[in-house]
Amino acid sequence: MQILLSCAKDMATLPTTYPGVQENAPHFIANAKDIAAEMMNFSAEELAQLLKINDKLANQNWLRYQHFLQEGDTSHAALAFTGMAYKHLKANTFNTKDIDFANKHLWITSFLYGLLRPLDTIKPHRLEGNVRLQNHDDMRLFDYWKPLLTQYFVDAITSDNGMLAYLASEEMKTLFDWNEVAKKVKIFEPQFMVENARGRKTIVVYTKMCRGAMANYIITNKITNLDDLLAFEYEGFKFAEWIDEGKTPLYVLAAP
């Protein structure tokens, strides 16, 4: 079973790696360097508008891109992102067997690097899928990556056991020809909701939390069968029922 997590906007400011563990170059590193070289041409002011970020973040990421092609300043991908899902992935607590399992089963999306394994070494950056590449016919990054990632991802899943735990945001499907992926693999895409007297509601922060926690659960328990994920419980969330005509597993937190 393979797992897909979304990248996060927030990244570690200092290089973070697993001590004594090998470092891998991302599969699409040449593409990442090509994209980064194009991003270097934008000013901090242009980055602020392009990425919809404040001046402080724009200046930070302008500097990141200016130094992108220099050696050093890299982190293992599983440790590089610091968003909510990664706080609950708790990759920094993985033991040697966990790290090895994660590197064979976990994928992380990236608008800069395409797809990452946990031990791929990457530089801090910020990017969005709607950014257009002037050197590639003004193509959006979503469209740039789609033909490169789809078959590569399908092959990785089918060479395992053909099962995917989709723990990424809906937006990340746009990086692939998702109809093609869905035809070739069995997908487990859980929904997480909070229930109170007024009904059930999706709360984004809880969804991100549970996605990271479920990825941790798979990795630390070495789970390879999607059916075993129905036993997942975290911070009060537990499996409640199948929805969407039995296609989607729903996990619910009953509010006090």
PDB file of C-alpha atoms in Angstrom:
ATOM      1  CA  MET A   1       0.000   0.000   0.000  1.00  0.00           C
ATOM      2  CA  GLN A   2       1.211   3.457  -0.909  1.00  0.00           C
ATOM      3  CA  ILE A   3       0.311   6.683   0.932  1.00  0.00           C
ATOM      4  CA  LEU A   4      -0.024  10.201  -0.453  1.00  0.00           C
ATOM      5  CA  LEU A   5       0.320  13.322   1.704  1.00  0.00           C
ATOM      6  CA  SER A   6       0.115  16.947   0.573  1.00  0.00           C
ATOM      7  CA  CYS A   7       3.090  19.224   0.897  1.00  0.00           C
ATOM      8  CA  ALA A   8       2.702  22.026   3.442  1.00  0.00           C
ATOM      9  CA  LYS A   9       3.293  25.737   3.012  1.00  0.00           C
ATOM     10  CA  ASP A  10       5.320  25.911   6.233  1.00  0.00           C
ATOM     11  CA  MET A  11       8.812  24.451   6.145  1.00  0.00           C
ATOM     12  CA  ALA A  12      11.702  24.087   8.583  1.00  0.00           C
ATOM     13  CA  THR A  13      13.977  27.113   8.493  1.00  0.00           C
ATOM     14  CA  LEU A  14      17.083  25.072   9.382  1.00  0.00           C
ATOM     15  CA  PRO A  15      18.273  21.889   7.640  1.00  0.00           C
ATOM     16  CA  THR A  16      16.795  18.805   9.330  1.00  0.00           C
ATOM     17  CA  THR A  17      17.822  15.238   8.538  1.00  0.00           C
ATOM     18  CA  TYR A  18      17.805  11.804  10.151  1.00  0.00           C
ATOM     19  CA  PRO A  19      21.297  11.263  11.643  1.00  0.00           C
ATOM     20  CA  GLY A  20      23.282   8.624   9.834  1.00  0.00           C
ATOM     21  CA  VAL A  21      20.541   7.972   7.264  1.00  0.00           C
ATOM     22  CA  GLN A  22      21.234   8.124   3.536  1.00  0.00           C
ATOM     23  CA  GLU A  23      20.119  11.116   1.523  1.00  0.00           C
ATOM     24  CA  ASN A  24      18.394  10.614  -1.818  1.00  0.00           C
ATOM     25  CA  ALA A  25      18.123  13.039  -4.702  1.00  0.00           C
ATOM     26  CA  PRO A  26      14.466  13.575  -5.695  1.00  0.00           C
ATOM     27  CA  HIS A  27      13.493  11.722  -8.879  1.00  0.00           C
ATOM     28  CA  PHE A  28      12.522  14.984 -10.601  1.00  0.00           C
ATOM     29  CA  ILE A  29      15.457  17.066  -9.325  1.00  0.00           C
ATOM     30  CA  ALA A  30      16.315  18.313 -12.844  1.00  0.00           C
ATOM     31  CA  ASN A  31      12.759  19.604 -13.239  1.00  0.00           C
ATOM     32  CA  ALA A  32      12.930  21.267  -9.812  1.00  0.00           C
ATOM     33  CA  LYS A  33      16.131  23.094 -10.751  1.00  0.00           C
ATOM     34  CA  ASP A  34      14.543  24.232 -14.008  1.00  0.00           C
ATOM     35  CA  ILE A  35      11.473  25.597 -12.186  1.00  0.00           C
ATOM     36  CA  ALA A  36      13.597  27.234  -9.474  1.00  0.00           C
ATOM     37  CA  ALA A  37      15.746  28.943 -12.112  1.00  0.00           C
ATOM     38  CA  GLU A  38      12.580  30.474 -13.528  1.00  0.00           C
ATOM     39  CA  MET A  39      11.393  31.552 -10.074  1.00  0.00           C
ATOM     40  CA  MET A  40      14.700  33.380  -9.557  1.00  0.00           C
ATOM     41  CA  ASN A  41      13.609  35.907 -12.173  1.00  0.00           C
ATOM     42  CA  PHE A  42      10.779  37.224  -9.993  1.00  0.00           C
ATOM     43  CA  SER A  43      11.336  40.078  -7.571  1.00  0.00           C
ATOM     44  CA  ALA A  44      10.182  39.831  -3.960  1.00  0.00           C
ATOM     45  CA  GLU A  45       7.259  42.114  -4.832  1.00  0.00           C
ATOM     46  CA  GLU A  46       6.239  39.870  -7.715  1.00  0.00           C
ATOM     47  CA  LEU A  47       6.483  36.762  -5.517  1.00  0.00           C
ATOM     48  CA  ALA A  48       4.201  38.419  -2.973  1.00  0.00           C
ATOM     49  CA  GLN A  49       1.516  38.827  -5.635  1.00  0.00           C
ATOM     50  CA  LEU A  50       2.150  35.497  -7.350  1.00  0.00           C
ATOM     51  CA  LEU A  51       2.047  33.402  -4.177  1.00  0.00           C
ATOM     52  CA  LYS A  52      -0.406  35.653  -2.294  1.00  0.00           C
ATOM     53  CA  ILE A  53       1.942  36.087   0.669  1.00  0.00           C
ATOM     54  CA  ASN A  54       3.050  39.042   2.796  1.00  0.00           C
ATOM     55  CA  ASP A  55       6.255  41.005   2.254  1.00  0.00           C
ATOM     56  CA  LYS A  56       8.202  39.132   4.945  1.00  0.00           C
ATOM     57  CA  LEU A  57       7.447  35.746   3.398  1.00  0.00           C
ATOM     58  CA  ALA A  58       8.063  37.106  -0.082  1.00  0.00           C
ATOM     59  CA  ASN A  59      11.540  38.328   0.898  1.00  0.00           C
ATOM     60  CA  GLN A  60      12.288  35.010   2.594  1.00  0.00           C
ATOM     61  CA  ASN A  61      11.325  33.007  -0.480  1.00  0.00           C
ATOM     62  CA  TRP A  62      13.078  35.378  -2.866  1.00  0.00           C
ATOM     63  CA  LEU A  63      16.290  34.635  -0.955  1.00  0.00           C
ATOM     64  CA  ARG A  64      15.535  30.917  -1.013  1.00  0.00           C
ATOM     65  CA  TYR A  65      15.239  30.902  -4.788  1.00  0.00           C
ATOM     66  CA  GLN A  66      18.343  33.024  -5.266  1.00  0.00           C
ATOM     67  CA  HIS A  67      20.362  30.407  -3.369  1.00  0.00           C
ATOM     68  CA  PHE A  68      18.499  27.363  -4.619  1.00  0.00           C
ATOM     69  CA  LEU A  69      21.205  26.082  -6.967  1.00  0.00           C
ATOM     70  CA  GLN A  70      23.918  26.306  -4.306  1.00  0.00           C
ATOM     71  CA  GLU A  71      24.974  23.222  -2.340  1.00  0.00           C
ATOM     72  CA  GLY A  72      23.711  22.506   1.162  1.00  0.00           C
ATOM     73  CA  ASP A  73      20.730  23.763   3.182  1.00  0.00           C
ATOM     74  CA  THR A  74      18.723  20.580   2.512  1.00  0.00           C
ATOM     75  CA  SER A  75      16.378  18.540   4.694  1.00  0.00           C
ATOM     76  CA  HIS A  76      14.866  15.089   4.400  1.00  0.00           C
ATOM     77  CA  ALA A  77      11.415  15.655   2.906  1.00  0.00           C
ATOM     78  CA  ALA A  78       9.558  13.978   5.778  1.00  0.00           C
ATOM     79  CA  LEU A  79      11.187  16.434   8.199  1.00  0.00           C
ATOM     80  CA  ALA A  80      11.191  19.506   5.949  1.00  0.00           C
ATOM     81  CA  PHE A  81       7.477  20.324   6.159  1.00  0.00           C
ATOM     82  CA  THR A  82       6.041  21.628   9.417  1.00  0.00           C
ATOM     83  CA  GLY A  83       2.332  22.093   8.696  1.00  0.00           C
ATOM     84  CA  MET A  84      -0.463  20.533  10.748  1.00  0.00           C
ATOM     85  CA  ALA A  85      -0.424  17.153   8.973  1.00  0.00           C
ATOM     86  CA  TYR A  86       3.321  16.867   9.600  1.00  0.00           C
ATOM     87  CA  LYS A  87       2.990  17.746  13.268  1.00  0.00           C
ATOM     88  CA  HIS A  88       0.790  14.645  13.557  1.00  0.00           C
ATOM     89  CA  LEU A  89       2.823  12.524  11.156  1.00  0.00           C
ATOM     90  CA  LYS A  90       5.574  12.878  13.799  1.00  0.00           C
ATOM     91  CA  ALA A  91       8.258  11.773  11.385  1.00  0.00           C
ATOM     92  CA  ASN A  92      10.925  12.895  13.859  1.00  0.00           C
ATOM     93  CA  THR A  93       9.852  10.024  16.165  1.00  0.00           C
ATOM     94  CA  PHE A  94      10.308   7.281  13.537  1.00  0.00           C
ATOM     95  CA  ASN A  95      12.736   4.492  14.374  1.00  0.00           C
ATOM     96  CA  THR A  96      14.960   2.847  11.768  1.00  0.00           C
ATOM     97  CA  LYS A  97      12.280   0.368  10.658  1.00  0.00           C
ATOM     98  CA  ASP A  98       9.684   3.143  10.435  1.00  0.00           C
ATOM     99  CA  ILE A  99      11.977   5.263   8.292  1.00  0.00           C
ATOM    100  CA  ASP A 100      12.656   2.363   5.947  1.00  0.00           C
ATOM    101  CA  PHE A 101       8.945   1.523   5.655  1.00  0.00           C
ATOM    102  CA  ALA A 102       8.018   5.175   5.124  1.00  0.00           C
ATOM    103  CA  ASN A 103      10.573   5.582   2.367  1.00  0.00           C
ATOM    104  CA  LYS A 104       9.044   2.655   0.502  1.00  0.00           C
ATOM    105  CA  HIS A 105       5.390   3.553   1.047  1.00  0.00           C
ATOM    106  CA  LEU A 106       4.948   7.306   1.596  1.00  0.00           C
ATOM    107  CA  TRP A 107       4.779   9.933  -1.145  1.00  0.00           C
ATOM    108  CA  ILE A 108       4.667  13.698  -0.608  1.00  0.00           C
ATOM    109  CA  THR A 109       3.410  16.033  -3.329  1.00  0.00           C
ATOM    110  CA  SER A 110       5.408  19.113  -4.258  1.00  0.00           C
ATOM    111  CA  PHE A 111       4.762  21.863  -6.767  1.00  0.00           C
ATOM    112  CA  LEU A 112       8.536  22.271  -7.090  1.00  0.00           C
ATOM    113  CA  TYR A 113       9.756  18.664  -6.923  1.00  0.00           C
ATOM    114  CA  GLY A 114       6.702  16.809  -8.235  1.00  0.00           C
ATOM    115  CA  LEU A 115       6.677  13.766  -5.962  1.00  0.00           C
ATOM    116  CA  LEU A 116       8.963  13.053  -3.037  1.00  0.00           C
ATOM    117  CA  ARG A 117       9.962  10.115  -0.906  1.00  0.00           C
ATOM    118  CA  PRO A 118      10.638  10.837   2.806  1.00  0.00           C
ATOM    119  CA  LEU A 119      14.435  10.538   2.454  1.00  0.00           C
ATOM    120  CA  ASP A 120      14.669  12.784  -0.603  1.00  0.00           C
ATOM    121  CA  THR A 121      16.649  15.878   0.323  1.00  0.00           C
ATOM    122  CA  ILE A 122      15.004  19.166  -0.578  1.00  0.00           C
ATOM    123  CA  LYS A 123      15.492  22.871  -0.090  1.00  0.00           C
ATOM    124  CA  PRO A 124      13.000  25.160   1.655  1.00  0.00           C
ATOM    125  CA  HIS A 125      10.686  26.856  -0.826  1.00  0.00           C
ATOM    126  CA  ARG A 126       7.167  28.076  -1.418  1.00  0.00           C
ATOM    127  CA  LEU A 127       5.179  27.525  -4.575  1.00  0.00           C
ATOM    128  CA  GLU A 128       1.590  27.124  -5.791  1.00  0.00           C
ATOM    129  CA  GLY A 129       0.097  24.925  -8.486  1.00  0.00           C
ATOM    130  CA  ASN A 130      -1.440  27.854 -10.367  1.00  0.00           C
ATOM    131  CA  VAL A 131       1.929  29.544 -10.967  1.00  0.00           C
ATOM    132  CA  ARG A 132       2.603  29.699 -14.700  1.00  0.00           C
ATOM    133  CA  LEU A 133       5.971  28.829 -16.262  1.00  0.00           C
ATOM    134  CA  GLN A 134       6.958  31.380 -18.856  1.00  0.00           C
ATOM    135  CA  ASN A 135       9.589  29.052 -20.323  1.00  0.00           C
ATOM    136  CA  HIS A 136       6.974  26.322 -20.807  1.00  0.00           C
ATOM    137  CA  ASP A 137       4.316  28.120 -22.871  1.00  0.00           C
ATOM    138  CA  ASP A 138       2.858  29.873 -19.825  1.00  0.00           C
ATOM    139  CA  MET A 139       1.763  26.464 -18.503  1.00  0.00           C
ATOM    140  CA  ARG A 140       0.409  26.122 -14.977  1.00  0.00           C
ATOM    141  CA  LEU A 141       2.472  23.886 -12.702  1.00  0.00           C
ATOM    142  CA  PHE A 142      -0.571  21.630 -12.329  1.00  0.00           C
ATOM    143  CA  ASP A 143      -0.506  21.040 -16.082  1.00  0.00           C
ATOM    144  CA  TYR A 144       3.284  20.821 -16.235  1.00  0.00           C
ATOM    145  CA  TRP A 145       3.417  17.987 -13.723  1.00  0.00           C
ATOM    146  CA  LYS A 146       0.385  15.982 -14.865  1.00  0.00           C
ATOM    147  CA  PRO A 147       2.027  14.064 -17.775  1.00  0.00           C
ATOM    148  CA  LEU A 148       5.201  13.530 -15.745  1.00  0.00           C
ATOM    149  CA  LEU A 149       3.637  12.233 -12.553  1.00  0.00           C
ATOM    150  CA  THR A 150       0.594  10.177 -13.582  1.00  0.00           C
ATOM    151  CA  GLN A 151       2.179   7.004 -14.928  1.00  0.00           C
ATOM    152  CA  TYR A 152       5.123   7.278 -12.536  1.00  0.00           C
ATOM    153  CA  PHE A 153       2.707   7.307  -9.596  1.00  0.00           C
ATOM    154  CA  VAL A 154       0.490   4.538 -10.993  1.00  0.00           C
ATOM    155  CA  ASP A 155       3.532   2.333 -11.564  1.00  0.00           C
ATOM    156  CA  ALA A 156       4.696   2.855  -7.976  1.00  0.00           C
ATOM    157  CA  ILE A 157       1.296   1.826  -6.614  1.00  0.00           C
ATOM    158  CA  THR A 158       0.749  -1.159  -8.895  1.00  0.00           C
ATOM    159  CA  SER A 159       4.269  -2.461  -8.273  1.00  0.00           C
ATOM    160  CA  ASP A 160       3.320  -2.591  -4.589  1.00  0.00           C
ATOM    161  CA  ASN A 161      -0.162  -4.093  -4.069  1.00  0.00           C
ATOM    162  CA  GLY A 162      -2.268  -1.658  -6.098  1.00  0.00           C
ATOM    163  CA  MET A 163      -3.680   0.150  -3.061  1.00  0.00           C
ATOM    164  CA  LEU A 164      -3.456   3.850  -2.209  1.00  0.00           C
ATOM    165  CA  ALA A 165      -4.292   5.619   1.038  1.00  0.00           C
ATOM    166  CA  TYR A 166      -5.119   9.103  -0.262  1.00  0.00           C
ATOM    167  CA  LEU A 167      -4.392  11.464   2.633  1.00  0.00           C
ATOM    168  CA  ALA A 168      -3.778  14.580   0.560  1.00  0.00           C
ATOM    169  CA  SER A 169      -6.017  17.549  -0.150  1.00  0.00           C
ATOM    170  CA  GLU A 170      -8.433  17.482  -3.085  1.00  0.00           C
ATOM    171  CA  GLU A 171      -6.279  20.056  -4.889  1.00  0.00           C
ATOM    172  CA  MET A 172      -3.401  17.584  -5.241  1.00  0.00           C
ATOM    173  CA  LYS A 173      -5.410  15.401  -7.619  1.00  0.00           C
ATOM    174  CA  THR A 174      -4.872  18.143 -10.207  1.00  0.00           C
ATOM    175  CA  LEU A 175      -1.177  17.187 -10.349  1.00  0.00           C
ATOM    176  CA  PHE A 176      -2.255  13.906 -11.979  1.00  0.00           C
ATOM    177  CA  ASP A 177      -4.664  12.617 -14.574  1.00  0.00           C
ATOM    178  CA  TRP A 178      -6.795  11.459 -11.672  1.00  0.00           C
ATOM    179  CA  ASN A 179      -9.261   9.517 -13.802  1.00  0.00           C
ATOM    180  CA  GLU A 180      -6.342   7.415 -15.004  1.00  0.00           C
ATOM    181  CA  VAL A 181      -5.073   6.857 -11.460  1.00  0.00           C
ATOM    182  CA  ALA A 182      -8.544   5.900 -10.238  1.00  0.00           C
ATOM    183  CA  LYS A 183      -8.944   3.364 -13.039  1.00  0.00           C
ATOM    184  CA  LYS A 184      -5.687   1.596 -12.230  1.00  0.00           C
ATOM    185  CA  VAL A 185      -5.552   1.481  -8.401  1.00  0.00           C
ATOM    186  CA  LYS A 186      -7.805   0.923  -5.385  1.00  0.00           C
ATOM    187  CA  ILE A 187      -8.136   4.198  -3.469  1.00  0.00           C
ATOM    188  CA  PHE A 188      -8.974   4.657   0.209  1.00  0.00           C
ATOM    189  CA  GLU A 189      -9.844   8.344   0.711  1.00  0.00           C
ATOM    190  CA  PRO A 190     -11.171   8.947   4.238  1.00  0.00           C
ATOM    191  CA  GLN A 191     -13.274  11.889   5.348  1.00  0.00           C
ATOM    192  CA  PHE A 192     -13.108  13.289   8.876  1.00  0.00           C
ATOM    193  CA  MET A 193     -16.023  15.132  10.484  1.00  0.00           C
ATOM    194  CA  VAL A 194     -17.013  16.557  13.852  1.00  0.00           C
ATOM    195  CA  GLU A 195     -20.524  15.727  15.025  1.00  0.00           C
ATOM    196  CA  ASN A 196     -22.714  17.774  17.342  1.00  0.00           C
ATOM    197  CA  ALA A 197     -26.427  18.397  17.857  1.00  0.00           C
ATOM    198  CA  ARG A 198     -26.609  20.347  14.578  1.00  0.00           C
ATOM    199  CA  GLY A 199     -25.101  17.538  12.521  1.00  0.00           C
ATOM    200  CA  ARG A 200     -21.703  16.736  11.034  1.00  0.00           C
ATOM    201  CA  LYS A 201     -19.179  19.247   9.775  1.00  0.00           C
ATOM    202  CA  THR A 202     -15.753  19.095   8.179  1.00  0.00           C
ATOM    203  CA  ILE A 203     -13.187  21.227  10.010  1.00  0.00           C
ATOM    204  CA  VAL A 204     -10.025  21.665   7.978  1.00  0.00           C
ATOM    205  CA  VAL A 205      -7.565  21.703  10.863  1.00  0.00           C
ATOM    206  CA  TYR A 206      -8.929  18.397  12.168  1.00  0.00           C
ATOM    207  CA  THR A 207      -8.806  16.866   8.697  1.00  0.00           C
ATOM    208  CA  LYS A 208      -5.133  17.810   8.321  1.00  0.00           C
ATOM    209  CA  MET A 209      -4.405  16.494  11.807  1.00  0.00           C
ATOM    210  CA  CYS A 210      -6.067  13.145  11.092  1.00  0.00           C
ATOM    211  CA  ARG A 211      -4.406  12.734   7.707  1.00  0.00           C
ATOM    212  CA  GLY A 212      -0.974  13.050   9.284  1.00  0.00           C
ATOM    213  CA  ALA A 213      -1.960  10.781  12.163  1.00  0.00           C
ATOM    214  CA  MET A 214      -3.306   8.104   9.805  1.00  0.00           C
ATOM    215  CA  ALA A 215      -0.064   8.184   7.815  1.00  0.00           C
ATOM    216  CA  ASN A 216       1.811   7.713  11.109  1.00  0.00           C
ATOM    217  CA  TYR A 217      -0.531   4.836  12.007  1.00  0.00           C
ATOM    218  CA  ILE A 218       0.163   3.067   8.709  1.00  0.00           C
ATOM    219  CA  ILE A 219       3.912   3.541   8.971  1.00  0.00           C
ATOM    220  CA  THR A 220       4.418   2.647  12.627  1.00  0.00           C
ATOM    221  CA  ASN A 221       2.111  -0.399  12.374  1.00  0.00           C
ATOM    222  CA  LYS A 222       3.463  -1.462   8.959  1.00  0.00           C
ATOM    223  CA  ILE A 223      -0.060  -1.702   7.537  1.00  0.00           C
ATOM    224  CA  THR A 224      -0.401  -2.927   3.964  1.00  0.00           C
ATOM    225  CA  ASN A 225      -4.145  -3.628   3.726  1.00  0.00           C
ATOM    226  CA  LEU A 226      -6.655  -0.805   3.366  1.00  0.00           C
ATOM    227  CA  ASP A 227      -9.301  -2.684   5.352  1.00  0.00           C
ATOM    228  CA  ASP A 228      -7.073  -2.517   8.419  1.00  0.00           C
ATOM    229  CA  LEU A 229      -7.432   1.273   8.405  1.00  0.00           C
ATOM    230  CA  LEU A 230     -10.999   0.982   9.672  1.00  0.00           C
ATOM    231  CA  ALA A 231      -9.484   0.310  13.110  1.00  0.00           C
ATOM    232  CA  PHE A 232      -7.747   3.724  13.108  1.00  0.00           C
ATOM    233  CA  GLU A 233      -8.673   5.989  16.017  1.00  0.00           C
ATOM    234  CA  TYR A 234      -7.102   9.303  16.946  1.00  0.00           C
ATOM    235  CA  GLU A 235      -7.989  12.053  19.409  1.00  0.00           C
ATOM    236  CA  GLY A 236     -11.587  10.801  19.546  1.00  0.00           C
ATOM    237  CA  PHE A 237     -12.003  10.259  15.788  1.00  0.00           C
ATOM    238  CA  LYS A 238     -13.087   6.741  14.849  1.00  0.00           C
ATOM    239  CA  PHE A 239     -14.648   4.978  11.884  1.00  0.00           C
ATOM    240  CA  ALA A 240     -18.417   5.569  11.766  1.00  0.00           C
ATOM    241  CA  GLU A 241     -19.707   4.375   8.398  1.00  0.00           C
ATOM    242  CA  TRP A 242     -19.197   4.191   4.656  1.00  0.00           C
ATOM    243  CA  ILE A 243     -20.693   7.099   2.706  1.00  0.00           C
ATOM    244  CA  ASP A 244     -21.030   7.982  -0.993  1.00  0.00           C
ATOM    245  CA  GLU A 245     -22.594   4.600  -1.777  1.00  0.00           C
ATOM    246  CA  GLY A 246     -19.937   2.728   0.141  1.00  0.00           C
ATOM    247  CA  LYS A 247     -16.989   4.411  -1.559  1.00  0.00           C
ATOM    248  CA  THR A 248     -15.768   6.703   1.228  1.00  0.00           C
ATOM    249  CA  PRO A 249     -14.886   5.781   4.815  1.00  0.00           C
ATOM    250  CA  LEU A 250     -16.104   8.385   7.307  1.00  0.00           C
ATOM    251  CA  TYR A 251     -14.405   8.970  10.652  1.00  0.00           C
ATOM    252  CA  VAL A 252     -16.316  11.032  13.188  1.00  0.00           C
ATOM    253  CA  LEU A 253     -15.477  12.896  16.383  1.00  0.00           C
ATOM    254  CA  ALA A 254     -18.497  13.164  18.622  1.00  0.00           C
ATOM    255  CA  ALA A 255     -18.313  16.588  20.262  1.00  0.00           C
ATOM    256  CA  PRO A 256     -19.116  16.623  24.012  1.00  0.00           C
TER     257      PRO A 256
END
